[in-house]
Backbone as ProteinMPNN parsed JSONL, in Angstrom:
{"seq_chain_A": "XXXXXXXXXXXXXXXXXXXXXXXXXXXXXXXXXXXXXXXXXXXXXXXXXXXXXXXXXXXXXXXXXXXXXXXXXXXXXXXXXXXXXXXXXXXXXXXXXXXXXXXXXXXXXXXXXXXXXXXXXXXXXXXXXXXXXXXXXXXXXXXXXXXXXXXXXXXXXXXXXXXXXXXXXXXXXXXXXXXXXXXXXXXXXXXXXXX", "coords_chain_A": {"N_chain_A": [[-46.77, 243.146, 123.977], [-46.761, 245.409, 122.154], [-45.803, 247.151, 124.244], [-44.834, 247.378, 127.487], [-47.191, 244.864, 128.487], [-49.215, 245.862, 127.056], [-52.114, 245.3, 124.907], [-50.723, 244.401, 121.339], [-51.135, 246.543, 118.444], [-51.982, 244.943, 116.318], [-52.543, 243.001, 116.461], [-55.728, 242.783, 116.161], [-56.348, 243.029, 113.325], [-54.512, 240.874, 112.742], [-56.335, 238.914, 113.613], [-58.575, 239.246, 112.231], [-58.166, 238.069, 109.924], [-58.098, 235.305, 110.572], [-56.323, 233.751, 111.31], [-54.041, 231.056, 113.247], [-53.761, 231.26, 116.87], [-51.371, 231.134, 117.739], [-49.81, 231.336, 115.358], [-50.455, 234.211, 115.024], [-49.556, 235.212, 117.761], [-46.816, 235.429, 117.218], [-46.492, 236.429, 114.617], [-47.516, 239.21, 115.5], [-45.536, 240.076, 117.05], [-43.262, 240.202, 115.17], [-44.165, 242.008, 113.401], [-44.576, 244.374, 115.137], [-41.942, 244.892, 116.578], [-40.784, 245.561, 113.393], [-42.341, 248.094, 113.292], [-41.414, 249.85, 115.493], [-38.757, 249.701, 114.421], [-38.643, 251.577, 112.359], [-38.72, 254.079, 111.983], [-36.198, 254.529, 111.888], [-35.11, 252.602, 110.183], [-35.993, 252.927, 106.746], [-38.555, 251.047, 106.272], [-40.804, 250.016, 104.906], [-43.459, 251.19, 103.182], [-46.102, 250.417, 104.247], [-48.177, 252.422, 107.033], [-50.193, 251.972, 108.948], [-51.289, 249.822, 111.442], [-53.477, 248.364, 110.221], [-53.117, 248.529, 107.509], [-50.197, 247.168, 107.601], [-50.559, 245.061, 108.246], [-52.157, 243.9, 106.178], [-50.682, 244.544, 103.701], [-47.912, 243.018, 104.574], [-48.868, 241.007, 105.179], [-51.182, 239.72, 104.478], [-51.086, 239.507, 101.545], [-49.206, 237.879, 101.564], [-49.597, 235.321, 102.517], [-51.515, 233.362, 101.775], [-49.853, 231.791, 100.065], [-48.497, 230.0, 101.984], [-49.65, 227.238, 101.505], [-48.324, 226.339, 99.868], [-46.325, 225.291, 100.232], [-44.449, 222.581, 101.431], [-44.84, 220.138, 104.525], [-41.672, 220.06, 106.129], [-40.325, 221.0, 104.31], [-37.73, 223.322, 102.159], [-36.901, 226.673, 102.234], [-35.794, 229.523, 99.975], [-35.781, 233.406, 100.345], [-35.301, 235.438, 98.058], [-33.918, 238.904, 98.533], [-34.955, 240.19, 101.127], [-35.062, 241.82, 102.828], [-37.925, 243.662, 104.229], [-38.452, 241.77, 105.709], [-40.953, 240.412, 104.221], [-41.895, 238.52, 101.4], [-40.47, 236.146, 102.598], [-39.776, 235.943, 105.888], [-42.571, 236.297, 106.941], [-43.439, 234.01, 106.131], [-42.29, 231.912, 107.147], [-43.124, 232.492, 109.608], [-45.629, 231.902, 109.802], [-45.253, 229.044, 108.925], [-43.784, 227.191, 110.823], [-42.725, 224.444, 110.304], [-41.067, 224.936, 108.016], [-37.744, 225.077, 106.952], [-35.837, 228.177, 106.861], [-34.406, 230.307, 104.436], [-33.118, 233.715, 104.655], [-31.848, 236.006, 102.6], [-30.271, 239.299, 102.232], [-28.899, 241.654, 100.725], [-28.457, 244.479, 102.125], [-26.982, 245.97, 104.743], [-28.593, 247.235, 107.221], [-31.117, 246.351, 106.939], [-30.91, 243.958, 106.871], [-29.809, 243.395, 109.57], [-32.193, 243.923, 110.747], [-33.815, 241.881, 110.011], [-32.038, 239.668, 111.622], [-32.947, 240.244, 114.266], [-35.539, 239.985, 114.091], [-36.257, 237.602, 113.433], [-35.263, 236.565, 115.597], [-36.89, 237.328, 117.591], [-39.467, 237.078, 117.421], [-39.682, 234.398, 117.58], [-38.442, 232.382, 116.205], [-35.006, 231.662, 115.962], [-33.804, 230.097, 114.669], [-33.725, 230.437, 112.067], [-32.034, 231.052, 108.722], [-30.518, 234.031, 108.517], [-28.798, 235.387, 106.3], [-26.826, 237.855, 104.524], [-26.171, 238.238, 102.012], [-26.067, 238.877, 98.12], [-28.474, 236.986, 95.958], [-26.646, 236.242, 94.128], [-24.54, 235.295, 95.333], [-24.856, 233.411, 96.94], [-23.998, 230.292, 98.213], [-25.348, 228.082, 99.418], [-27.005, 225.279, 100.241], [-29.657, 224.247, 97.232], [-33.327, 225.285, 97.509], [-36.8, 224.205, 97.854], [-38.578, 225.913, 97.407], [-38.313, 228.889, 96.126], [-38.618, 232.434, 96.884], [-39.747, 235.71, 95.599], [-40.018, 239.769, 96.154], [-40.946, 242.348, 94.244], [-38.639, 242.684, 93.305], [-36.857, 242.868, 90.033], [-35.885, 240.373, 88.935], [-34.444, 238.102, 86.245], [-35.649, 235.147, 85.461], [-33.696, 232.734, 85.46], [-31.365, 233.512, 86.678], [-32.202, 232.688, 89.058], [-32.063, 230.215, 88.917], [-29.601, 228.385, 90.483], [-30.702, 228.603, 92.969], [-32.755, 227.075, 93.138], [-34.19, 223.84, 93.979], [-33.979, 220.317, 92.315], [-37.119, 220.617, 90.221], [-38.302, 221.71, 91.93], [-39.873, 224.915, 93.338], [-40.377, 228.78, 92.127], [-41.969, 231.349, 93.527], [-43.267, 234.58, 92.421], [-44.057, 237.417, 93.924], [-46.037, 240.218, 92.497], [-45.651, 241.36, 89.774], [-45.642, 240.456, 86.099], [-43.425, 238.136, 85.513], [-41.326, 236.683, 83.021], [-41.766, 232.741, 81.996], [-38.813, 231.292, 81.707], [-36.492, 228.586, 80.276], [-35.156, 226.574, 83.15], [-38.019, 226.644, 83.687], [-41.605, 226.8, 83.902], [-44.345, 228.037, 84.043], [-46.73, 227.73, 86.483], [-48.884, 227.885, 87.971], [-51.343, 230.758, 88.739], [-51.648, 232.587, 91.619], [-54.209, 234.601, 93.384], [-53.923, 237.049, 95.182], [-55.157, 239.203, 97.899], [-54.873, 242.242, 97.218], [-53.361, 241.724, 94.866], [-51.62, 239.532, 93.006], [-49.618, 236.449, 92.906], [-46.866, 234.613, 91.422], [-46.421, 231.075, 90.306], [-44.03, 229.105, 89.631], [-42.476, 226.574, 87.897], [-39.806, 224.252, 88.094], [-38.583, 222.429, 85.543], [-36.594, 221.027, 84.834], [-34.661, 218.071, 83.909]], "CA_chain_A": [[-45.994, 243.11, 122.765], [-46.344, 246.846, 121.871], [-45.081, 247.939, 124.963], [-45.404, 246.643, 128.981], [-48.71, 244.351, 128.95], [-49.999, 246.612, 125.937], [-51.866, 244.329, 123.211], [-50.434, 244.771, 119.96], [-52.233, 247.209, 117.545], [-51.496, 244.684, 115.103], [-53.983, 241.675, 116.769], [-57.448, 243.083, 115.82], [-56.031, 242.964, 112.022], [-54.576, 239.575, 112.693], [-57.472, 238.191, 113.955], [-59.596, 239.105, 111.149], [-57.353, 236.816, 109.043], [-58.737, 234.031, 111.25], [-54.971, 232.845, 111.816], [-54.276, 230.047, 114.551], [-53.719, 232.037, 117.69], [-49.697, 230.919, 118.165], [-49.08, 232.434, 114.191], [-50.829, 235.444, 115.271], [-48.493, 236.075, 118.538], [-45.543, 235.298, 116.459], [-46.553, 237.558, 113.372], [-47.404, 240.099, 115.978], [-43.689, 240.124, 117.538], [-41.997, 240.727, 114.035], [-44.729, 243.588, 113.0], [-44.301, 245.189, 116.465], [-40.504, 244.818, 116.089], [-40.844, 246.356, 112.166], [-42.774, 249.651, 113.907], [-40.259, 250.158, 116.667], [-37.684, 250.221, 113.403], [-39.203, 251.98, 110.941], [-38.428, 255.95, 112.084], [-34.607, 254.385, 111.377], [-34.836, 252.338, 108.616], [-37.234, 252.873, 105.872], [-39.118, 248.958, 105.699], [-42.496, 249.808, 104.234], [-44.668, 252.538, 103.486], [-47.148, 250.924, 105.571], [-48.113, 253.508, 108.69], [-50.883, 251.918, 110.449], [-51.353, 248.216, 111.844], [-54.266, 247.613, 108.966], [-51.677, 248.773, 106.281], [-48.624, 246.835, 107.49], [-50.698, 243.255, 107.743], [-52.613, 243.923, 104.558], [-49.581, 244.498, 102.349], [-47.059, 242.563, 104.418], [-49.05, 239.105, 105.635], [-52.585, 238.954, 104.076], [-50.955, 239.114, 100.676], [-48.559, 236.298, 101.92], [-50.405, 234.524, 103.655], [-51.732, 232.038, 100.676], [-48.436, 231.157, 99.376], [-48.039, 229.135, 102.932], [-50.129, 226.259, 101.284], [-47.08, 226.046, 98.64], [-44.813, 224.906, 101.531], [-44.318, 221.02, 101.957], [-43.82, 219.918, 105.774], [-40.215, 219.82, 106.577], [-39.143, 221.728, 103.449], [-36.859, 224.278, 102.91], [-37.154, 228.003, 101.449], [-34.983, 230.321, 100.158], [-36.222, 234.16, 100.036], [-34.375, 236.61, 97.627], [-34.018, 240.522, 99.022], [-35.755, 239.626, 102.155], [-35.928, 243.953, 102.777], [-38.822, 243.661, 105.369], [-39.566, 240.579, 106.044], [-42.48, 239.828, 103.644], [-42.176, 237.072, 102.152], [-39.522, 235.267, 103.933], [-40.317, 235.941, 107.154], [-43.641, 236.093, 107.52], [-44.015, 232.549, 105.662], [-41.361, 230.864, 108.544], [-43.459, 232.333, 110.961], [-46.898, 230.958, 109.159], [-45.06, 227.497, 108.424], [-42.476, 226.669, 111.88], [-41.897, 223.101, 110.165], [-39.644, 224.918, 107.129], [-36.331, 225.417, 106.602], [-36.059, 228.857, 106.026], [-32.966, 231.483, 104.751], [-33.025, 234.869, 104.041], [-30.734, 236.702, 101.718], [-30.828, 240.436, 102.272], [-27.383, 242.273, 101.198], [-28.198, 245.907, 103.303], [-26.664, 246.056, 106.105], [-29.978, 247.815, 108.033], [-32.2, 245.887, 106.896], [-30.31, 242.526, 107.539], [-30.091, 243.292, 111.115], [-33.554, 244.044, 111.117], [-34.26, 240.771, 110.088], [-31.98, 238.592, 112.496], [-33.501, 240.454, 115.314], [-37.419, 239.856, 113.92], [-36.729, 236.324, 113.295], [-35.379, 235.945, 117.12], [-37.871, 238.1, 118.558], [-40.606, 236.368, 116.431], [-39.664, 233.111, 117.755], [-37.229, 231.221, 114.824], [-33.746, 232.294, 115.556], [-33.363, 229.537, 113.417], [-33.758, 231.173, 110.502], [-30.85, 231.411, 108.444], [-30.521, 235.709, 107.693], [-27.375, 235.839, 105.045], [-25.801, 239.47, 104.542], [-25.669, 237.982, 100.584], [-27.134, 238.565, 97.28], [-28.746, 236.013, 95.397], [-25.765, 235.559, 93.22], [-23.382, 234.864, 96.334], [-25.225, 232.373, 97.758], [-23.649, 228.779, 98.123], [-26.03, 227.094, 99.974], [-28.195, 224.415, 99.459], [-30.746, 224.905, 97.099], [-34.423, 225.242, 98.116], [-37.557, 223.531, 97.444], [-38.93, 227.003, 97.23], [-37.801, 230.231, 96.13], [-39.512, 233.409, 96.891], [-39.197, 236.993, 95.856], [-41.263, 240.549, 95.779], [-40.578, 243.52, 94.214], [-37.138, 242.372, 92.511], [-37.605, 242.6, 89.035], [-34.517, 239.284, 88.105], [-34.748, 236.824, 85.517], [-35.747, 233.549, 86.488], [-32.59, 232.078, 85.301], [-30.697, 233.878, 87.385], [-32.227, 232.106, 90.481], [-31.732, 228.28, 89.177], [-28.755, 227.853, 91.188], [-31.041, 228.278, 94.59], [-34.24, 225.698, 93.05], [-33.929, 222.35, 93.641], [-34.501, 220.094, 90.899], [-38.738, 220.295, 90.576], [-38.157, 223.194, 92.728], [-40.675, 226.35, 92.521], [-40.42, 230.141, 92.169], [-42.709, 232.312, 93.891], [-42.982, 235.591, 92.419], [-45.291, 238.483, 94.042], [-46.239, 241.246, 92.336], [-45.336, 241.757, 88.58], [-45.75, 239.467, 85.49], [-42.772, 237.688, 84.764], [-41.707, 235.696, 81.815], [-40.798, 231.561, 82.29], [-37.596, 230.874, 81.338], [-36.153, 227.94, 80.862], [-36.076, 225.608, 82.543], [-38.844, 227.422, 84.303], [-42.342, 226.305, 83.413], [-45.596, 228.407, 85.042], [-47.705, 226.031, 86.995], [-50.205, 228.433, 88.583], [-51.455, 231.878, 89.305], [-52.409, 232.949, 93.096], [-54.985, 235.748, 93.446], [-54.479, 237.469, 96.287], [-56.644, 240.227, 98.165], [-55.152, 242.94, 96.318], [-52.534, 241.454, 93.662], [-51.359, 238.247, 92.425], [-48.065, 235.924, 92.869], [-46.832, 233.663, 90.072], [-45.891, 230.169, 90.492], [-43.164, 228.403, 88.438], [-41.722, 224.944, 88.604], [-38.336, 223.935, 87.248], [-38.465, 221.204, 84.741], [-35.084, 220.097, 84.779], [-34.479, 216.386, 83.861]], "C_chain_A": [[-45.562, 244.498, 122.328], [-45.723, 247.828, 122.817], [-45.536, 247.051, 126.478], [-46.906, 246.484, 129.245], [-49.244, 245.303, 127.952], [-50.296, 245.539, 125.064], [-50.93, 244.532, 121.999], [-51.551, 245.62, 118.946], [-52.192, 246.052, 116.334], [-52.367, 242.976, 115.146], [-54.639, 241.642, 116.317], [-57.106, 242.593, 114.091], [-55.556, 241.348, 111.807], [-55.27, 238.493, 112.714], [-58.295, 237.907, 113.071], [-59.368, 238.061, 109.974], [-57.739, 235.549, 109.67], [-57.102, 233.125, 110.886], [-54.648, 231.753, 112.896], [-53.235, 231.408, 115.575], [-51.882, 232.03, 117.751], [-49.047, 231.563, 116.863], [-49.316, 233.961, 114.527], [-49.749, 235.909, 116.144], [-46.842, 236.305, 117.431], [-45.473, 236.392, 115.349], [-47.113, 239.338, 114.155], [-45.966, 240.802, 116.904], [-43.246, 241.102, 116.297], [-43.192, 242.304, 113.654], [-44.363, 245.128, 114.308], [-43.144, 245.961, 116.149], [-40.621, 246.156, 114.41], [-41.401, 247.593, 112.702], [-42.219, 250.242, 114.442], [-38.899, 250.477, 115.131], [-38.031, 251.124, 112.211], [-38.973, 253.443, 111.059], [-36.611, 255.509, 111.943], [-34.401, 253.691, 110.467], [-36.226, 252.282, 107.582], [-37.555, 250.91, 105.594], [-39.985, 248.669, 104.878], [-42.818, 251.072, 104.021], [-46.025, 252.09, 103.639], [-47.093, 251.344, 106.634], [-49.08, 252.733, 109.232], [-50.771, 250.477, 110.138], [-52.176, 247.661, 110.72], [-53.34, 247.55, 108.472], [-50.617, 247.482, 106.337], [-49.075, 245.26, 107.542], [-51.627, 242.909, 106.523], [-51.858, 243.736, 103.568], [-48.749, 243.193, 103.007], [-47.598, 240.983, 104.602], [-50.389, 238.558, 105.076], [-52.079, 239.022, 102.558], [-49.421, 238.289, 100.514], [-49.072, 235.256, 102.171], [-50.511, 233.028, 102.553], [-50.828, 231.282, 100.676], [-48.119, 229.816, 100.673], [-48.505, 227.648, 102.37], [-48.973, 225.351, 100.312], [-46.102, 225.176, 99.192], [-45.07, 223.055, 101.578], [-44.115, 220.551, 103.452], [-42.631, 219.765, 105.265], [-39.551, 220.521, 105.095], [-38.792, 222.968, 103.524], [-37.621, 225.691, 101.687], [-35.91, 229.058, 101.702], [-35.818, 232.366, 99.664], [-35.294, 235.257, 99.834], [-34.979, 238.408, 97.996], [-34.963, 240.609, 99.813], [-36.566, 241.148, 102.684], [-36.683, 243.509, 104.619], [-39.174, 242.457, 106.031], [-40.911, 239.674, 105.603], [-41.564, 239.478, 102.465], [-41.89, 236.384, 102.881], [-40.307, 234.916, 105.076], [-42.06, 235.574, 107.522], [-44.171, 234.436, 106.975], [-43.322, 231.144, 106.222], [-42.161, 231.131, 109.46], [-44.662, 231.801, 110.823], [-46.547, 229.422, 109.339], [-43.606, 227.448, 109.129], [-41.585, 225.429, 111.067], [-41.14, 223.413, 109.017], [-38.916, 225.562, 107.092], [-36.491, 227.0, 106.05], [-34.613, 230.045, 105.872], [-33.513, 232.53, 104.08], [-32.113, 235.581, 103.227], [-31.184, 238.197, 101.705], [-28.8, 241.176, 102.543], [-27.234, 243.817, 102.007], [-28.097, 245.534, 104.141], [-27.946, 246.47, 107.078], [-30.994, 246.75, 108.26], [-31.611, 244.262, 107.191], [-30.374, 242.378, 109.021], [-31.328, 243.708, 111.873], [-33.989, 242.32, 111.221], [-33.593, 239.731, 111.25], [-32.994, 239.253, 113.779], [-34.89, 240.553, 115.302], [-36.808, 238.309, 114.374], [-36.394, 235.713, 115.045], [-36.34, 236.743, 117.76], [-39.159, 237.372, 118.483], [-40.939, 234.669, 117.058], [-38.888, 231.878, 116.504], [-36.179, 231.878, 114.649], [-33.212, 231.318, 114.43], [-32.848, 229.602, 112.361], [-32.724, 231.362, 109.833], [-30.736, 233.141, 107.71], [-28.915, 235.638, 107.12], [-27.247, 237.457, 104.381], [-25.763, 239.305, 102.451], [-26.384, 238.281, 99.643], [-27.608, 237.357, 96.546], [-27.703, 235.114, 94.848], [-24.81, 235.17, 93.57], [-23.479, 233.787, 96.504], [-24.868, 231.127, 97.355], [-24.054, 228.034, 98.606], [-26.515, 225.97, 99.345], [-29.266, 225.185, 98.76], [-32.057, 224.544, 97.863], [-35.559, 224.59, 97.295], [-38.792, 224.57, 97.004], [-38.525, 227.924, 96.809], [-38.635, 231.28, 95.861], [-38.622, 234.824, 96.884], [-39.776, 238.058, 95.583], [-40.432, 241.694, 95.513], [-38.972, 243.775, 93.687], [-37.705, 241.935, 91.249], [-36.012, 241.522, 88.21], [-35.461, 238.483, 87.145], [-34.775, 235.737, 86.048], [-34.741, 232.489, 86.455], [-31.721, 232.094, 85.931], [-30.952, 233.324, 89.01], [-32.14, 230.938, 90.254], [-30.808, 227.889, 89.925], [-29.601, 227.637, 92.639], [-32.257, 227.343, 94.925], [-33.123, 224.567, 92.576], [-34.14, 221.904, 92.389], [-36.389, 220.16, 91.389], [-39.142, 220.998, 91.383], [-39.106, 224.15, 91.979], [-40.306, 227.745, 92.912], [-41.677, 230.96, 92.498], [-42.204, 233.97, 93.539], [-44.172, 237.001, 92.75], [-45.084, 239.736, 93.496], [-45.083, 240.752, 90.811], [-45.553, 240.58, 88.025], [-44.415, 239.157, 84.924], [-42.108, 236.633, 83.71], [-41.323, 234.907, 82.321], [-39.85, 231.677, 81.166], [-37.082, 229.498, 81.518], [-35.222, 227.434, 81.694], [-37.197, 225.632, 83.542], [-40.118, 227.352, 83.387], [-43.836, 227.428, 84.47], [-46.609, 227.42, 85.381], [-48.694, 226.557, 87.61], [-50.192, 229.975, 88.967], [-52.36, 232.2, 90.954], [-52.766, 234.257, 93.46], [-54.954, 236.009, 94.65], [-55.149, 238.693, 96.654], [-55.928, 241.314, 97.132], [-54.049, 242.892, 95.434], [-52.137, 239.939, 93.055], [-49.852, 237.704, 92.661], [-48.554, 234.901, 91.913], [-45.787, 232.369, 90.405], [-45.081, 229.459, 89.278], [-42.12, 227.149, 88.578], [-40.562, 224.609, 87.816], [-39.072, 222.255, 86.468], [-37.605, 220.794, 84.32], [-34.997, 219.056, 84.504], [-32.964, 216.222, 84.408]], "O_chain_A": [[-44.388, 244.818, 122.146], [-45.253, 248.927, 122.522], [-46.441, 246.217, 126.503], [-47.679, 247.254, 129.815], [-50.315, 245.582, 128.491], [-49.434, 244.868, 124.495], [-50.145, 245.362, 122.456], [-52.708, 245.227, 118.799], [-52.449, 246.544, 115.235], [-52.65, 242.167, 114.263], [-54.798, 240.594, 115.691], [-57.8, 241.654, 113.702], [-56.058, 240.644, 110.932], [-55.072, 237.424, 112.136], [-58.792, 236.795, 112.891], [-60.199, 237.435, 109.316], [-57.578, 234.6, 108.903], [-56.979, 232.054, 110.291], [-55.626, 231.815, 113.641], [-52.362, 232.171, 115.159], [-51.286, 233.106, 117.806], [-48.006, 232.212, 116.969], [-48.454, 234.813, 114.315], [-48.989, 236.784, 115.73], [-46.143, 237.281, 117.157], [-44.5, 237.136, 115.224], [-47.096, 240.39, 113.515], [-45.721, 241.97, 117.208], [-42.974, 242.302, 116.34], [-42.801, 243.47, 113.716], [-44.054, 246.316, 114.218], [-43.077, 247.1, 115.687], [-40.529, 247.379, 114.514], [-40.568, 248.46, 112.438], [-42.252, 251.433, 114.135], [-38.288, 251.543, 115.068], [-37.397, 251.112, 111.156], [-39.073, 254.043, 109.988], [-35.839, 256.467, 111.912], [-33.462, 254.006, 109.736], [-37.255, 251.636, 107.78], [-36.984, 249.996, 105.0], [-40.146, 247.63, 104.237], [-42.409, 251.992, 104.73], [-46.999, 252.794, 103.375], [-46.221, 250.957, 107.412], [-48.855, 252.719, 110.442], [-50.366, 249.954, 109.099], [-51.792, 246.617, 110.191], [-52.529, 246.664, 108.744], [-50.261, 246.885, 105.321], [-48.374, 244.35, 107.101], [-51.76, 241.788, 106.032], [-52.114, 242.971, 102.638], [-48.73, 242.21, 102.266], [-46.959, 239.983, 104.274], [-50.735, 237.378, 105.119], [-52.924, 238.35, 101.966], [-48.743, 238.184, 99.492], [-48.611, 234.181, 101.788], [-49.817, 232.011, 102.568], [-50.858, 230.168, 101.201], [-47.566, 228.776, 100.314], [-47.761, 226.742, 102.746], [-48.855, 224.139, 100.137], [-45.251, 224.495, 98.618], [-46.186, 222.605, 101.834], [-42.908, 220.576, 103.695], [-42.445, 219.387, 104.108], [-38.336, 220.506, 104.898], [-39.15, 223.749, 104.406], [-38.448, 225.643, 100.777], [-35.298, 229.389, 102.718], [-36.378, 232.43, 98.569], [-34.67, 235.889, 100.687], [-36.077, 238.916, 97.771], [-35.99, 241.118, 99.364], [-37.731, 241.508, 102.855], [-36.15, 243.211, 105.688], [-40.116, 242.284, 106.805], [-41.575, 238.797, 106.155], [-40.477, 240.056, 102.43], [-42.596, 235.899, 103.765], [-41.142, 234.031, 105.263], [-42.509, 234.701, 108.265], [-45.154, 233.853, 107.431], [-43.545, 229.956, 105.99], [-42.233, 230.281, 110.347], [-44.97, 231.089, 111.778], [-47.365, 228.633, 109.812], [-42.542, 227.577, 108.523], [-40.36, 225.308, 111.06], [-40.417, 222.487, 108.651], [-39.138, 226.77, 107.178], [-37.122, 227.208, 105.014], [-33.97, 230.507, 106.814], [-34.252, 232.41, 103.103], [-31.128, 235.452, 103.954], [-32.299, 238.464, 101.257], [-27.986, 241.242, 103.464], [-26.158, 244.251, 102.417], [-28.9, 244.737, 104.625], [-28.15, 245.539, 107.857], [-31.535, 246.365, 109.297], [-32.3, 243.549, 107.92], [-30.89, 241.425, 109.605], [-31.514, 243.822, 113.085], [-34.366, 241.708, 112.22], [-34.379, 238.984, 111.833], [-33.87, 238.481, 114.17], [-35.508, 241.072, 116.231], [-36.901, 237.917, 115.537], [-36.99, 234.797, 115.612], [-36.337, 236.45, 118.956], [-39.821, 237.117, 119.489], [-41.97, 233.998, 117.016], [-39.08, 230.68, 116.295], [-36.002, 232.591, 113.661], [-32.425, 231.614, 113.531], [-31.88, 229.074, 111.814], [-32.083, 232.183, 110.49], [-30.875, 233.334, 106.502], [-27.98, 235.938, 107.862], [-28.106, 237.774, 103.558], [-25.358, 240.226, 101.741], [-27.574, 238.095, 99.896], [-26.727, 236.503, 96.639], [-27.638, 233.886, 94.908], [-23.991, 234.686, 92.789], [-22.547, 232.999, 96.346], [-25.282, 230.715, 96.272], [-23.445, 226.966, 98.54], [-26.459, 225.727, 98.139], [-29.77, 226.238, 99.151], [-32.033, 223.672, 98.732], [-35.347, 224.407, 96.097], [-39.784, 224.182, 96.388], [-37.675, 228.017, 97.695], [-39.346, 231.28, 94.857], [-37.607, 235.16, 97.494], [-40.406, 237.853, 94.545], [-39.482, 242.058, 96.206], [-38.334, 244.827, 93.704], [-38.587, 241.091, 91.092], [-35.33, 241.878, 87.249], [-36.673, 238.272, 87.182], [-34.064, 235.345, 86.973], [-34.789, 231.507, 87.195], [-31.038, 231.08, 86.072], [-30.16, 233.474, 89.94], [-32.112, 230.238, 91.265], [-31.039, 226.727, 90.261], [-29.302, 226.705, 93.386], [-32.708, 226.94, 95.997], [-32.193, 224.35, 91.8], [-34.419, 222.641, 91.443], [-36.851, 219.863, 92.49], [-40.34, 221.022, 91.666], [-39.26, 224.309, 90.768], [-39.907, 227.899, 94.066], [-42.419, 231.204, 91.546], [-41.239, 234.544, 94.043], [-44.953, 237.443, 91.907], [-44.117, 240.408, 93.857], [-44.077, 240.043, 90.838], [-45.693, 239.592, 88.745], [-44.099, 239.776, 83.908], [-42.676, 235.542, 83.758], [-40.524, 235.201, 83.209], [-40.06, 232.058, 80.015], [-37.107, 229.035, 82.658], [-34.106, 227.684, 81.239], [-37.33, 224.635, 84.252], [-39.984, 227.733, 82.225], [-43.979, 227.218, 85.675], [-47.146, 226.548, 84.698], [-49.582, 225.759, 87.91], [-49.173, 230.46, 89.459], [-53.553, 231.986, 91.172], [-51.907, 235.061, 93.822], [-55.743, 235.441, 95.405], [-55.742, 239.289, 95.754], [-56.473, 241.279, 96.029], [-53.623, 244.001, 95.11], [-53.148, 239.459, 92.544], [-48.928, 238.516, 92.603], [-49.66, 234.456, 91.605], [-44.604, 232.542, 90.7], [-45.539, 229.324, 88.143], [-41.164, 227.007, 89.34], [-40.665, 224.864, 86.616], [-39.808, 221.372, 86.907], [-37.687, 220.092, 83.312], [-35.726, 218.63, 85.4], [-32.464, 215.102, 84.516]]}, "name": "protein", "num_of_chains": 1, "seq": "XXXXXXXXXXXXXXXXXXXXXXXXXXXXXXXXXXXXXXXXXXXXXXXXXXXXXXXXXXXXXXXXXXXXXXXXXXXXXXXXXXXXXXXXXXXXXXXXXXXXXXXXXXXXXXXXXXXXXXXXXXXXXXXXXXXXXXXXXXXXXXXXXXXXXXXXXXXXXXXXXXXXXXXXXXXXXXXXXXXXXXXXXXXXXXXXXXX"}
């Protein structure tokens, strides 16, 4: 992965997560991939293999339980790959798009998510407020500090908002339905209550 027949530095750290062995290769692809890019586009300021699955997949990781089989997810300013990505390559059976309007970092992402194993993936060039898709049964986003109003067009009805990292207010018609402690911060769950 890290180079001809080289493990991945990025296993031993995976492992410890007690992941199923087929998320592990897969979440070791796109981290690989993210290292190999990272002296050209800034992705993270994690430097070593602990670092980069500490911040980017053990405080993801949870949120996968959020996921429904077969549903879909939409993840605003996708950047690195955390959440988005790493929660398509956790959870194969959903639907998943990215929205990421830099150019750099967009073509970072189509070429994780095919390297990774889910060319699937839908990577969109768009911001949030472009997007005409379907909405999602999910919506996830880190480190974007929007109003939650501003993403109802991409939740379904009964649709939830994943937000990691910061406390932000519900709005309606945005209702908080749970907090998720992870190892070292918290995401905030929020469910549309639309009628």
């Amino acid at each position: 992965m890290s180079g001809a027949g080289a493990p991945s530095p990025h296993s031993g750290p995976l492992r410890r997560l007690g992941l199923a062995e087929s998320d592990g290769l897969r979440l070791c692809r796109y981290l690989d991939l993210l290292t190999s890019w990272e002296p050209r586009v800034n992705l993270t300021a994690a430097r070593s293999a602990d670092e980069r699955v500490a911040l980017l997949v053990a405080e993801v990781a949870p949120a996968a339980a959020l996921l429904a089989p077969a549903s879909s997810l939409i993840d605003v300013g996708s950047g690195n790959g955390s959440p988005g990505l790493v929660l398509a390559l956790l959870r194969p059976d959903v639907s998943v798009t990215l929205l990421e309007p830099r150019l750099k970092r967009w073509a970072f992402l189509r070429e994780a998510a095919r390297a990774a194993g889910r060319p699937e993936v839908d990577v969109r060039r768009e911001r949030h407020d472009a997007y005409r898709g379907a909405p999602a049964d999910v919506v996830t986003l880190r480190g974007l500090a929007l109003p939650l109003g501003e993403l109802r067009p991409l939740v379904g009805r009964g649709g939830r908002i994943v937000v990691f990292g910061g406390t932000p207010d519900a709005q309606a018609p945005f209702a908080q339905e749970s907090r998720l402690a992870l190892p070292t911060s918290e995401a905030w769950v929020f469910r549309d209550c639309s009628t």
